[in-house]
Coordinates of C-alpha atoms in Angstrom, one line a residue:
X423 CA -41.1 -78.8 -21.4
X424 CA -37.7 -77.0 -21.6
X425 CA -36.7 -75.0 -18.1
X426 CA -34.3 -71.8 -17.5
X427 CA -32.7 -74.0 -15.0
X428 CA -29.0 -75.1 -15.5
X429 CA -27.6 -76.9 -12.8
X430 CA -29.6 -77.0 -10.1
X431 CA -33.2 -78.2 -9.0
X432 CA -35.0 -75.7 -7.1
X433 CA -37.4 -76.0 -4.4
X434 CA -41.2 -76.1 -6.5
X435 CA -43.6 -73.7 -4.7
X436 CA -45.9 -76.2 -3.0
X437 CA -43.0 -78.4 -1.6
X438 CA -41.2 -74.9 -0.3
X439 CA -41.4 -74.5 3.8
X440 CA -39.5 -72.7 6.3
X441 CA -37.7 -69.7 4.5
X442 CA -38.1 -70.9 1.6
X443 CA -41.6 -70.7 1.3
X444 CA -42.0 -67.1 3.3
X445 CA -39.3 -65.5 0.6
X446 CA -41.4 -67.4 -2.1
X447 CA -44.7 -65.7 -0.5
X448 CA -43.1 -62.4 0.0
X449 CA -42.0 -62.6 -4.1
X450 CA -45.4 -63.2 -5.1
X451 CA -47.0 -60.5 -2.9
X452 CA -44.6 -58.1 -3.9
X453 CA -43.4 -58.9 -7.6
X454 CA -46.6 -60.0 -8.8
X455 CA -45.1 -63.5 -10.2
X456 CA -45.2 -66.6 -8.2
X457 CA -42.3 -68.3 -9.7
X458 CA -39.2 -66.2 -10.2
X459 CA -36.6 -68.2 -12.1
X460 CA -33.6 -66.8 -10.0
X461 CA -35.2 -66.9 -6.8
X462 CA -36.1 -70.4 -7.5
X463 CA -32.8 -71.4 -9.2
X464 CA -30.7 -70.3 -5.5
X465 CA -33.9 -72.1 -3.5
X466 CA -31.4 -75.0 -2.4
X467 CA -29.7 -72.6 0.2
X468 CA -32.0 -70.6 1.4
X469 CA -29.1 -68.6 3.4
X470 CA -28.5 -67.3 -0.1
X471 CA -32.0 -66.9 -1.5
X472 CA -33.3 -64.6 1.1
X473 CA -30.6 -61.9 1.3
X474 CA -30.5 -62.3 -2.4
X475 CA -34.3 -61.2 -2.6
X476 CA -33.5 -58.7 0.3
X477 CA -31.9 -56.4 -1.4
X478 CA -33.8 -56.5 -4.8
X479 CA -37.0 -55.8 -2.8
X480 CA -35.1 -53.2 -0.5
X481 CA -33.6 -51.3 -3.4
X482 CA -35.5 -51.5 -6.6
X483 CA -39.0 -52.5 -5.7
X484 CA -39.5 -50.0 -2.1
X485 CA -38.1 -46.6 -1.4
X486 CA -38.5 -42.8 -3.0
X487 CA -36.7 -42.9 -5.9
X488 CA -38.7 -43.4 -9.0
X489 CA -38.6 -47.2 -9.9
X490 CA -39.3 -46.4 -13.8
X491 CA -35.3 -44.7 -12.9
X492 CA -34.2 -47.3 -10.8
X493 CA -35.4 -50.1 -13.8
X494 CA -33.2 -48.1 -16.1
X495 CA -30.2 -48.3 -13.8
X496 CA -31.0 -52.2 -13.0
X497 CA -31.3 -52.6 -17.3
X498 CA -28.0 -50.6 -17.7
X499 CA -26.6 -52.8 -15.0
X500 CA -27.7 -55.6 -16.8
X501 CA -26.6 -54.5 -20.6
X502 CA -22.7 -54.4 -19.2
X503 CA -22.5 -57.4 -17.8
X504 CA -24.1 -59.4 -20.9
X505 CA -27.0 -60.6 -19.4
X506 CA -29.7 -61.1 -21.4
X507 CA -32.4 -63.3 -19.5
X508 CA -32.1 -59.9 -16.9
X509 CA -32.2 -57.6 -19.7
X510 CA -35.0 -59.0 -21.2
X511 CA -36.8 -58.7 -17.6
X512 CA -36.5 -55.4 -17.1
X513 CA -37.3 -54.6 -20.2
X514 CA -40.8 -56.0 -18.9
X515 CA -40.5 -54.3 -16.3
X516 CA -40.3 -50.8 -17.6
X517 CA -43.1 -51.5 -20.4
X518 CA -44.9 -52.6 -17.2
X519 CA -44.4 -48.8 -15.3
X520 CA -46.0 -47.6 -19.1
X521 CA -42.9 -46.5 -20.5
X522 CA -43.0 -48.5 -23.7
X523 CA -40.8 -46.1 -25.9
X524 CA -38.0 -45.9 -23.2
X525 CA -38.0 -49.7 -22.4
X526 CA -37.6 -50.6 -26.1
X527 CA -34.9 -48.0 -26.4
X528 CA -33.1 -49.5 -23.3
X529 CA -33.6 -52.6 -24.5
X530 CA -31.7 -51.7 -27.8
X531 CA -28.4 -50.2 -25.7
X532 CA -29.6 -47.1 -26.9
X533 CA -29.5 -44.1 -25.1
X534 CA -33.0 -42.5 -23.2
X535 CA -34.0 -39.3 -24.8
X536 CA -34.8 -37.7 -21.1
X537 CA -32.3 -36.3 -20.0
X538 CA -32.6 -37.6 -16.1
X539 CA -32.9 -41.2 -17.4
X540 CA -29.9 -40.8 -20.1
X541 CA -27.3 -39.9 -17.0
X542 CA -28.6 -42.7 -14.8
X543 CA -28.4 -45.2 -18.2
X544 CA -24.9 -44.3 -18.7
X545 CA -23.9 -44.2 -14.8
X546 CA -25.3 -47.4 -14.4
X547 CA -23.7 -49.0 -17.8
X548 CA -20.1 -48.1 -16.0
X549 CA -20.3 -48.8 -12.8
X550 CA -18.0 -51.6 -12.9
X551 CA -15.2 -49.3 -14.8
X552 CA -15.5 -45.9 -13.4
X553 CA -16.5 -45.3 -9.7
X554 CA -19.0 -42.3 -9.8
X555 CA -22.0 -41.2 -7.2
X556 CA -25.3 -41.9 -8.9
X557 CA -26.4 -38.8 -11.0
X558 CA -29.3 -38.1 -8.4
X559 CA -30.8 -36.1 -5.2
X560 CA -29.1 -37.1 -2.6
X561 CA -32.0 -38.5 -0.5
X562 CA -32.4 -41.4 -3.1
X563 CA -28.8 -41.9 -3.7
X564 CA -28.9 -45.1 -1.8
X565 CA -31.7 -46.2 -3.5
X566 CA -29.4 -46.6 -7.1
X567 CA -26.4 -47.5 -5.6
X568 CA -28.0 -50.4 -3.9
X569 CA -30.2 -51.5 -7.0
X570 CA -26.7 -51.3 -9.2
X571 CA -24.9 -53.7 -6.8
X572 CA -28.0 -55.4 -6.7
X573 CA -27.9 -56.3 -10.3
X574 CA -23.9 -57.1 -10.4
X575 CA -24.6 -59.8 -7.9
X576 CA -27.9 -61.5 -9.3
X577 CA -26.6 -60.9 -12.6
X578 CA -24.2 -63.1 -12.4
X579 CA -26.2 -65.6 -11.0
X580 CA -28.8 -65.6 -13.7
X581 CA -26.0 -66.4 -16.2
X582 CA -24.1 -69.2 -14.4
X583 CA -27.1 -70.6 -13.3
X584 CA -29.9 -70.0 -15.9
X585 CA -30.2 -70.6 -19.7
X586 CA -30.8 -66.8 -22.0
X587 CA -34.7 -67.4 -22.1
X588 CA -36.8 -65.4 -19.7
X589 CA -39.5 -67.5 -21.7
X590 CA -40.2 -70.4 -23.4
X591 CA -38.5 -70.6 -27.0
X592 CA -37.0 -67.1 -26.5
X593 CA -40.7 -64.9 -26.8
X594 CA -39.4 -62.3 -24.4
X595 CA -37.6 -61.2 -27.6
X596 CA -41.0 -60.2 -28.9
X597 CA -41.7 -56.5 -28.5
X598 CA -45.4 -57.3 -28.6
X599 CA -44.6 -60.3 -25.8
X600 CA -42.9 -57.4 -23.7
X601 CA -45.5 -54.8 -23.7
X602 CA -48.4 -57.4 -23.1
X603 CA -45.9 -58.8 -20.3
X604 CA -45.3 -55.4 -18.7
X605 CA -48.9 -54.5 -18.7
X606 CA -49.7 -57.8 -17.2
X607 CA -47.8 -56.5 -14.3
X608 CA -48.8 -52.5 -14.3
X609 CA -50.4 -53.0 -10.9
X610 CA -47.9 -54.4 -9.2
X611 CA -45.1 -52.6 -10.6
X612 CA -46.5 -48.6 -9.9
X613 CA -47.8 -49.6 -6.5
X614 CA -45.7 -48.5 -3.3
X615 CA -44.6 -50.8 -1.4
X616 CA -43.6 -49.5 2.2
X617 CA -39.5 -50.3 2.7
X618 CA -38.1 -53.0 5.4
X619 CA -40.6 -55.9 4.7
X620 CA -37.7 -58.3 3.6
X621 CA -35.6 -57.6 6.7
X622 CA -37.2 -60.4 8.7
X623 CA -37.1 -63.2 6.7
X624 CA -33.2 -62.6 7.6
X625 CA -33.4 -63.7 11.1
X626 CA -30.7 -65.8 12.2
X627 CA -28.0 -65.3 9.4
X628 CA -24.9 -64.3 9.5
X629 CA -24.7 -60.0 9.1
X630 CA -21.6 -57.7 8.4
X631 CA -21.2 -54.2 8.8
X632 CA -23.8 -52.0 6.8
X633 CA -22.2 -50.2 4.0
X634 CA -21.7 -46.8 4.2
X635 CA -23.9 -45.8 1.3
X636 CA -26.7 -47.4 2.8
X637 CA -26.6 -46.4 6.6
X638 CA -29.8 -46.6 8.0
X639 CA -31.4 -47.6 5.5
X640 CA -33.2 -51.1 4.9
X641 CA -31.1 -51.6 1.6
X642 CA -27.8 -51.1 3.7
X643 CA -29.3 -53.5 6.4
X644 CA -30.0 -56.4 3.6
X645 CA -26.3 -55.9 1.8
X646 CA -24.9 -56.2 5.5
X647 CA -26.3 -59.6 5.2
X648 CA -26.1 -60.6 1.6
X649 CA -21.9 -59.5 2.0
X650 CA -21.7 -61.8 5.2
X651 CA -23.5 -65.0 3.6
X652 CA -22.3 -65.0 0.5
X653 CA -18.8 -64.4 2.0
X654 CA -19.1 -67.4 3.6
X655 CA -19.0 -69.6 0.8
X656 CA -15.1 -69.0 1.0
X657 CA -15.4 -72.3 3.0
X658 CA -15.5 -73.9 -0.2
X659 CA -12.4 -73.0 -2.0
X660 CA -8.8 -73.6 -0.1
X661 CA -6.7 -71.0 1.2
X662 CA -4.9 -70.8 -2.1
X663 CA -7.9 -71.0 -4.1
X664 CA -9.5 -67.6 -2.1
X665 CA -6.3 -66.0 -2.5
X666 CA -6.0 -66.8 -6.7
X667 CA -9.4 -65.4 -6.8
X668 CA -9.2 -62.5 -4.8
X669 CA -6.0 -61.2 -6.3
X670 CA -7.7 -61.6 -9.9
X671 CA -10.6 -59.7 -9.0
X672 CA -8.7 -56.9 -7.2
X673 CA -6.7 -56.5 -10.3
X674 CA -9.5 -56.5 -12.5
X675 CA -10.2 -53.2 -14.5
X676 CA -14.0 -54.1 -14.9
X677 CA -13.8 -54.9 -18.6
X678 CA -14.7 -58.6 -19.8
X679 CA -11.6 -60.7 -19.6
X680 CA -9.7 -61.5 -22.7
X681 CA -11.3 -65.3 -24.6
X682 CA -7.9 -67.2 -24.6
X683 CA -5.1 -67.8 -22.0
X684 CA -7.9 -67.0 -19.2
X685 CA -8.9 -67.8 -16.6
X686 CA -6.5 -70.7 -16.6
X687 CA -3.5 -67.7 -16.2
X688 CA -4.5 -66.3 -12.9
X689 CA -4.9 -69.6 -11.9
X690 CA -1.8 -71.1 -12.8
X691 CA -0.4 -71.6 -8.9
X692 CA -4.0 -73.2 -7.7
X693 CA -3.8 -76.8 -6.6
X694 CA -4.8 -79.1 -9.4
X695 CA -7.7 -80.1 -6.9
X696 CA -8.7 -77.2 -6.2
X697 CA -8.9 -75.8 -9.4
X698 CA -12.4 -76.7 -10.7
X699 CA -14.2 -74.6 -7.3
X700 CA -11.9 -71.9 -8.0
X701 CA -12.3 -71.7 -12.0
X702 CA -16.3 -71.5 -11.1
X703 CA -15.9 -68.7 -8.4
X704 CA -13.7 -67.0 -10.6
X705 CA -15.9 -67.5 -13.7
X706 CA -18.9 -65.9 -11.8
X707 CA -17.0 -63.0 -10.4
X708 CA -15.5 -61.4 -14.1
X709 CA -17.4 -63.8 -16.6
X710 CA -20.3 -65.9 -15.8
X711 CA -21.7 -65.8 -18.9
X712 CA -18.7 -68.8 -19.7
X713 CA -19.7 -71.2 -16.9
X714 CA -20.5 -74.4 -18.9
X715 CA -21.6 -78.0 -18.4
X716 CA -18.3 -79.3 -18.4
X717 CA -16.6 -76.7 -15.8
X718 CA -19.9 -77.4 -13.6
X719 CA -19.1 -81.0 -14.0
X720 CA -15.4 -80.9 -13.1
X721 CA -16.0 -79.3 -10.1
X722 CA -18.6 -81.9 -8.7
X723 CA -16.1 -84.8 -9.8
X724 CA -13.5 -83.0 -7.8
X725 CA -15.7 -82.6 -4.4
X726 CA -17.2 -86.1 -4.9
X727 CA -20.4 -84.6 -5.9
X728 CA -21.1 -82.0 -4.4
X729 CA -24.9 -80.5 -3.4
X730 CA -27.1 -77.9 -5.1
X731 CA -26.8 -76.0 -2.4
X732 CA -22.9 -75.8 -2.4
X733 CA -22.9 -74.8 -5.9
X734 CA -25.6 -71.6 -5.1
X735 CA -23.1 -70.7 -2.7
X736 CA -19.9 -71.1 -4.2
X737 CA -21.1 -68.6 -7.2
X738 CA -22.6 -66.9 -5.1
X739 CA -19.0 -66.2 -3.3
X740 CA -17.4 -65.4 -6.6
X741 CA -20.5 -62.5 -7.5
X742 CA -19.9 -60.8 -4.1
X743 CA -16.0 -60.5 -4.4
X744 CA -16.7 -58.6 -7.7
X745 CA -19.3 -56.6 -6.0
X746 CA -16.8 -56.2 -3.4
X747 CA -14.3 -54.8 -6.0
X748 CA -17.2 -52.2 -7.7
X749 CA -18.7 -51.0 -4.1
X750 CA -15.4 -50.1 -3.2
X751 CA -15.1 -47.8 -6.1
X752 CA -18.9 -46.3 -6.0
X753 CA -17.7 -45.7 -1.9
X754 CA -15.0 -43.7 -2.7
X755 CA -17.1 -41.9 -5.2
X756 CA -20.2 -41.5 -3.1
X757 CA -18.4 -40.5 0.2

């Protein structure tokens, strides 16, 4: 049977221990799904996974804020950065919180008729072009910042690591799929789920300093980690390599990047070497939806095959430097 799964072979359920297995636990308590493609996709380093699922949980799934408005922000998220497979999930995921006619019309890149949910739509659709605070009370500011970010990082590991298909053969496209899907979940989804729960399963790794949008707050606690981890995937490019990619990102005006001369242009001065790892951060920093078998395949040839688990983190270093690049912008905004 066909799998989501591109490159890498996760950790199945039963086999998971350690981490692995508590964020797996936590997921299924929490999400109502036992196997969450992503989750299970970045399950060969578990350093990623469980920040990853840190700040989901922290920011979309606990807090005040709504979460029907924090779904629209995470779909709005998802609609700019061409990513379908997350699109399609939190379309789901809003039929799920029982509003069908606002999750269709989301799902269509059409604007919500309510007036609160149209501002957040449109905040969240250009938050990687226009630094603005969240169109909300202050008190659950936080809340949509972190689930924005949220959604620029995992989305671009959903589309470098996972095929378009939330299910098999594409149903997800079905509006009768999604309303039977998000009504599977209605429990699940509209119950509270009391904040900070994630935070342990980051003992021991690596933390930075929390962002000022989310001080004190469990969200800002789980990006302190998730910006430390993933940062340390820099291990795997060489000094010229971080710089090429950097620089590219930092000029970046948050639009897609042009099909032809690109990214080969920005990375004209990179070793030939090192090349492939920095084509693949690169690629799932601006573009991650062009990550194909043959540049995944270069870059193992290059390493002398490297694991699963370097691959998780090497993306994973290219999605943080562009959320690096957009939290900047919504800091400046939000401060």
């Amino acid at each position: 049977m066909p799998t989501p799964y591109r490159y890498v072979t996760p950790v199945p359920r039963q086999a998971a221990t350690g981490r692995v297995a508590e964020v797996y636990d936590q997921i299924a308590r929490d999400f109502g799904m036992a196997r969450l493609p992503l989750f299970m996709t970045l399950s060969p380093a578990p350093d990623v996974l469980a920040p990853t699922w840190a700040v989901l949980r922290e920011s979309l799934l606990a807090g005040q804020a709504p979460r029907t408005a924090k779904e629209v922000v995470a779909a709005g998220v998802s609609l700019a950065n061409k990513c379908p497979f997350c699109v399609d999930a939190h379309t789901v995921l809003l039929h799920a919180t029982g509003e069908h006619r606002l999750a269709e019309t989301v799902a269509r890149g059409e604007t919500p008729s309510d007036p609160e949910h149209a501002r957040l739509f449109a905040w969240a659709t250009g938050t990687a072009t226009a630094g603005q605070a969240p169109p909300c009370p202050p008190d659950q500011a936080a809340e949509h910042v972190g689930t924005a970010l949220a959604f620029h990082f995992i989305n671009r590991l959903v589309s470098s690591l996972l095929t378009g298909d939330l299910l098999p053969a594409g149903l997800q496209r079905s509006r009768l799929v999604r309303n039977l899907g998000g009504r599977a979940l209605a429990r699940t989804v509209r119950r509270s789920l009391p904040p900070g729960e994630a935070l342990p399963l980051l003992r021991g790794l690596p933390s930075g300093r929390v962002p000022a949008w989310g001080a004190g707050t469990p969200a800002g606690t789980a990006f302190a980690a998730l910006h430390a981890t993933a940062g340390e995937g820099a291990s795997l490019l060489g000094g010229t390599a971080r710089e090429a990619v950097v620089e590219a990102v930092a000029a970046w005006d948050g639009a897609h990047p042009a099909l032809s001369g690109w990214p080969s242009g920005p990375l004209a001065q990179v070793a030939p070497a090192e090349r492939p790892a920095a084509r693949l951060a690169l690629l799932a920093a601006l573009a991650p939806y062009r990550v194909t078998d043959a540049d995944v395949a270069a870059w193992r040839e290059a390493g002398g095959g490297r694991s699963d688990a370097d691959l998780v983190r090497l993306l994973a270093l290219g999605a943080i430097i562009a959320v690096w690049r957009i939290e900047a912008a919504l800091a400046v905004a939000t401060s």
